[in-house]
Amino acid sequence: MWLIGLTDVLFTFRSFAFSWRDIILIGGGLFLIAKATHEIHTEVEARDEAGDGGPRADAFLWVIVQIIVIDMVFSLDSIITAIGMAQILKS
C-alpha cells in the first residue's frame, strides 16, 4: 500500500509528470526488456565457450537471483494494476 501512495510528482518532462511509482514501473519494464533481449541474444548467438561446458558453481545462485528479481517486478506490476482497476470500478 505504501508503494501505491507514491504518486506525488517528482519532476515533469515536457508535459509528462513522473512520480516514484512511475519510475519504479518504468525501471521494472526496462529490466524485463533487457533480460528478454539478453536471453534472446544468448539463444540466437550460439557461443563457443572454452572448457568442458559443464555447469558452473555460481550459475545456480545467479539463476535464483534472477528469478527473485523477475518475481518482484511482476508482483509489483500486478499489485499496482489491481489497485488501479479497483479504483476505476469503485468510481
mmCIF file of C-alpha atoms in Angstrom:
data_model
loop_
_atom_site.group_PDB
_atom_site.id
_atom_site.type_symbol
_atom_site.label_atom_id
_atom_site.label_comp_id
_atom_site.label_asym_id
_atom_site.label_seq_id
_atom_site.Cartn_x
_atom_site.Cartn_y
_atom_site.Cartn_z
ATOM 1 C CA MET A 1 0.000 0.000 0.000
ATOM 2 C CA TRP A 2 2.863 2.352 0.758
ATOM 3 C CA LEU A 3 4.209 1.955 -2.776
ATOM 4 C CA ILE A 4 0.831 2.741 -4.308
ATOM 5 C CA GLY A 5 0.731 6.023 -2.398
ATOM 6 C CA LEU A 6 3.908 7.298 -4.043
ATOM 7 C CA THR A 7 2.012 9.385 -6.587
ATOM 8 C CA ASP A 8 3.362 12.840 -5.737
ATOM 9 C CA VAL A 9 5.016 14.399 -8.769
ATOM 10 C CA LEU A 10 8.808 14.333 -8.558
ATOM 11 C CA PHE A 11 9.535 16.045 -11.852
ATOM 12 C CA THR A 12 7.953 16.790 -15.184
ATOM 13 C CA PHE A 13 9.474 16.174 -18.569
ATOM 14 C CA ARG A 14 7.743 18.185 -21.269
ATOM 15 C CA SER A 15 4.083 17.526 -20.434
ATOM 16 C CA PHE A 16 4.612 14.221 -18.565
ATOM 17 C CA ALA A 17 4.654 14.150 -14.763
ATOM 18 C CA PHE A 18 6.670 11.386 -13.076
ATOM 19 C CA SER A 19 6.234 10.005 -9.559
ATOM 20 C CA TRP A 20 8.229 7.361 -7.671
ATOM 21 C CA ARG A 21 5.629 4.773 -8.655
ATOM 22 C CA ASP A 22 6.098 5.643 -12.329
ATOM 23 C CA ILE A 23 9.875 5.428 -12.018
ATOM 24 C CA ILE A 24 9.652 2.015 -10.329
ATOM 25 C CA LEU A 25 7.313 0.698 -13.038
ATOM 26 C CA ILE A 26 9.499 2.078 -15.827
ATOM 27 C CA GLY A 27 12.590 0.551 -14.194
ATOM 28 C CA GLY A 28 10.876 -2.828 -13.907
ATOM 29 C CA GLY A 29 9.789 -2.693 -17.523
ATOM 30 C CA LEU A 30 13.281 -1.773 -18.685
ATOM 31 C CA PHE A 31 14.703 -4.646 -16.641
ATOM 32 C CA LEU A 32 12.309 -7.106 -18.290
ATOM 33 C CA ILE A 33 13.121 -5.782 -21.762
ATOM 34 C CA ALA A 34 16.864 -6.007 -21.097
ATOM 35 C CA LYS A 35 16.540 -9.515 -19.655
ATOM 36 C CA ALA A 36 14.452 -10.745 -22.589
ATOM 37 C CA THR A 37 16.854 -9.183 -25.098
ATOM 38 C CA HIS A 38 19.829 -10.790 -23.360
ATOM 39 C CA GLU A 39 18.175 -14.218 -23.316
ATOM 40 C CA ILE A 40 17.158 -14.000 -26.977
ATOM 41 C CA HIS A 41 20.660 -12.883 -27.944
ATOM 42 C CA THR A 42 22.167 -15.772 -25.985
ATOM 43 C CA GLU A 43 19.900 -18.303 -27.723
ATOM 44 C CA VAL A 44 20.406 -16.917 -31.227
ATOM 45 C CA GLU A 45 24.137 -16.424 -30.947
ATOM 46 C CA ALA A 46 25.493 -19.850 -30.111
ATOM 47 C CA ARG A 47 28.668 -19.019 -28.238
ATOM 48 C CA ASP A 48 31.619 -21.331 -28.282
ATOM 49 C CA GLU A 49 32.887 -21.454 -24.743
ATOM 50 C CA ALA A 50 36.226 -22.834 -23.796
ATOM 51 C CA GLY A 51 36.283 -25.606 -21.246
ATOM 52 C CA ASP A 52 34.206 -28.666 -20.601
ATOM 53 C CA GLY A 53 30.872 -26.884 -20.991
ATOM 54 C CA GLY A 54 29.594 -28.193 -17.669
ATOM 55 C CA PRO A 55 27.552 -26.123 -15.245
ATOM 56 C CA ARG A 56 29.430 -23.585 -13.169
ATOM 57 C CA ALA A 57 29.058 -23.468 -9.419
ATOM 58 C CA ASP A 58 27.858 -19.851 -9.385
ATOM 59 C CA ALA A 59 25.290 -20.415 -12.159
ATOM 60 C CA PHE A 60 22.689 -21.763 -9.730
ATOM 61 C CA LEU A 61 22.961 -18.699 -7.473
ATOM 62 C CA TRP A 62 22.691 -16.370 -10.471
ATOM 63 C CA VAL A 63 19.533 -18.173 -11.665
ATOM 64 C CA ILE A 64 17.942 -17.870 -8.217
ATOM 65 C CA VAL A 65 18.725 -14.120 -8.056
ATOM 66 C CA GLN A 66 17.197 -13.577 -11.499
ATOM 67 C CA ILE A 67 14.041 -15.484 -10.552
ATOM 68 C CA ILE A 68 13.647 -13.393 -7.391
ATOM 69 C CA VAL A 69 14.055 -10.090 -9.260
ATOM 70 C CA ILE A 70 11.651 -11.077 -12.055
ATOM 71 C CA ASP A 71 9.120 -12.290 -9.475
ATOM 72 C CA MET A 72 9.352 -8.965 -7.627
ATOM 73 C CA VAL A 73 8.844 -6.985 -10.847
ATOM 74 C CA PHE A 74 5.759 -8.989 -11.839
ATOM 75 C CA SER A 75 4.365 -8.853 -8.301
ATOM 76 C CA LEU A 76 4.661 -5.078 -8.081
ATOM 77 C CA ASP A 77 3.128 -4.677 -11.516
ATOM 78 C CA SER A 78 0.217 -6.959 -10.607
ATOM 79 C CA ILE A 79 -0.460 -5.155 -7.336
ATOM 80 C CA ILE A 80 -0.400 -1.709 -8.933
ATOM 81 C CA THR A 81 -2.649 -2.870 -11.787
ATOM 82 C CA ALA A 82 -5.149 -4.492 -9.400
ATOM 83 C CA ILE A 83 -5.391 -1.393 -7.229
ATOM 84 C CA GLY A 84 -5.774 0.830 -10.290
ATOM 85 C CA MET A 85 -8.575 -1.371 -11.629
ATOM 86 C CA ALA A 86 -10.309 -1.441 -8.239
ATOM 87 C CA GLN A 87 -10.250 2.354 -8.077
ATOM 88 C CA ILE A 88 -11.762 2.605 -11.569
ATOM 89 C CA LEU A 89 -14.503 0.095 -10.741
ATOM 90 C CA LYS A 90 -15.234 1.845 -7.436
ATOM 91 C CA SER A 91 -15.818 5.189 -9.160
#
